[in-house]
Amino acid sequence: MTLKLNQNIAISDTGFLFNPATGESFTINPTGARFISLLKEGLEDQAIISKMCDEFEVEARDLERDLLDFREMLKHNHLLVEDE
């Protein structure tokens, strides 16, 4: 199963997410915002991790763990949907 960002989610450049279906809003840090922008580009997890490791000073295994946690939070809040 591949997940993608729900297309109805509004995202600002400052890291503000808004889900019009639920009325909920979220604030994310620059790392989360970069992850979402790469996810919107349609990149696979390993490509996202590779790109972000180049941009941020972080070990791949640490980034992978953090991204999995972040992805779970996005799923829990219905910000990710299954790609058909």
Short mmCIF file of C-alpha atoms in Angstrom, two decimals:
data_model
loop_
_atom_site.label_atom_id
_atom_site.label_comp_id
_atom_site.label_asym_id
_atom_site.label_seq_id
_atom_site.Cartn_x
_atom_site.Cartn_y
_atom_site.Cartn_z
CA MET A 1 0.00 0.00 0.00
CA THR A 2 1.31 3.40 -0.98
CA LEU A 3 0.19 6.46 0.90
CA LYS A 4 -0.03 9.99 -0.44
CA LEU A 5 -1.00 13.31 1.04
CA ASN A 6 -4.74 13.92 1.00
CA GLN A 7 -5.28 16.35 -1.89
CA ASN A 8 -7.80 18.39 0.10
CA ILE A 9 -5.21 19.39 2.70
CA ALA A 10 -4.19 23.04 2.55
CA ILE A 11 -0.50 23.62 3.25
CA SER A 12 1.17 26.97 3.81
CA ASP A 13 4.83 27.75 3.27
CA THR A 14 5.15 28.38 7.01
CA GLY A 15 4.24 24.81 7.99
CA PHE A 16 0.55 25.21 8.66
CA LEU A 17 -1.70 22.32 7.59
CA PHE A 18 -5.47 22.57 7.41
CA ASN A 19 -7.90 19.71 6.83
CA PRO A 20 -11.14 21.25 5.54
CA ALA A 21 -13.01 17.96 5.97
CA THR A 22 -12.50 17.99 9.74
CA GLY A 23 -11.71 21.66 10.43
CA GLU A 24 -8.50 20.61 12.17
CA SER A 25 -5.27 22.51 11.75
CA PHE A 26 -1.70 21.50 12.51
CA THR A 27 1.65 23.23 12.70
CA ILE A 28 4.74 21.34 11.56
CA ASN A 29 8.44 22.11 11.82
CA PRO A 30 10.72 22.70 8.79
CA THR A 31 11.74 19.03 8.69
CA GLY A 32 8.11 17.92 8.56
CA ALA A 33 7.34 20.56 5.94
CA ARG A 34 10.22 19.30 3.77
CA PHE A 35 9.02 15.71 4.14
CA ILE A 36 5.54 16.74 3.02
CA SER A 37 6.88 18.68 0.05
CA LEU A 38 8.90 15.63 -1.09
CA LEU A 39 5.89 13.38 -0.49
CA LYS A 40 3.81 15.70 -2.69
CA GLU A 41 6.46 15.30 -5.43
CA GLY A 42 5.64 11.58 -5.39
CA LEU A 43 9.03 10.39 -4.14
CA GLU A 44 9.36 6.98 -2.50
CA ASP A 45 10.53 6.75 1.12
CA GLN A 46 14.14 5.87 0.32
CA ALA A 47 14.44 8.77 -2.13
CA ILE A 48 12.98 11.12 0.49
CA ILE A 49 15.42 9.87 3.11
CA SER A 50 18.37 10.19 0.76
CA LYS A 51 17.41 13.72 -0.26
CA MET A 52 16.77 14.85 3.31
CA CYS A 53 20.03 13.35 4.57
CA ASP A 54 21.80 15.52 1.99
CA GLU A 55 19.92 18.62 3.16
CA PHE A 56 19.95 18.10 6.94
CA GLU A 57 22.79 16.93 9.14
CA VAL A 58 21.22 13.65 10.25
CA GLU A 59 21.94 9.94 10.10
CA ALA A 60 19.74 7.96 7.70
CA ARG A 61 18.58 5.51 10.39
CA ASP A 62 17.52 8.37 12.70
CA LEU A 63 15.71 10.16 9.90
CA GLU A 64 13.97 6.97 8.80
CA ARG A 65 12.66 6.35 12.32
CA ASP A 66 11.46 9.94 12.67
CA LEU A 67 9.76 9.87 9.27
CA LEU A 68 7.95 6.64 10.12
CA ASP A 69 6.67 8.25 13.33
CA PHE A 70 5.64 11.39 11.43
CA ARG A 71 3.91 9.31 8.75
CA GLU A 72 1.93 7.48 11.46
CA MET A 73 0.85 10.81 12.93
CA LEU A 74 -0.28 11.97 9.47
CA LYS A 75 -2.24 8.72 8.97
CA HIS A 76 -3.80 8.97 12.42
CA ASN A 77 -5.03 12.49 11.60
CA HIS A 78 -6.36 11.44 8.16
CA LEU A 79 -3.85 13.60 6.30
CA LEU A 80 -2.59 10.64 4.27
CA VAL A 81 -4.73 8.45 2.04
CA GLU A 82 -4.11 5.23 0.13
CA ASP A 83 -2.87 5.77 -3.40
CA GLU A 84 -5.11 3.99 -5.89
#
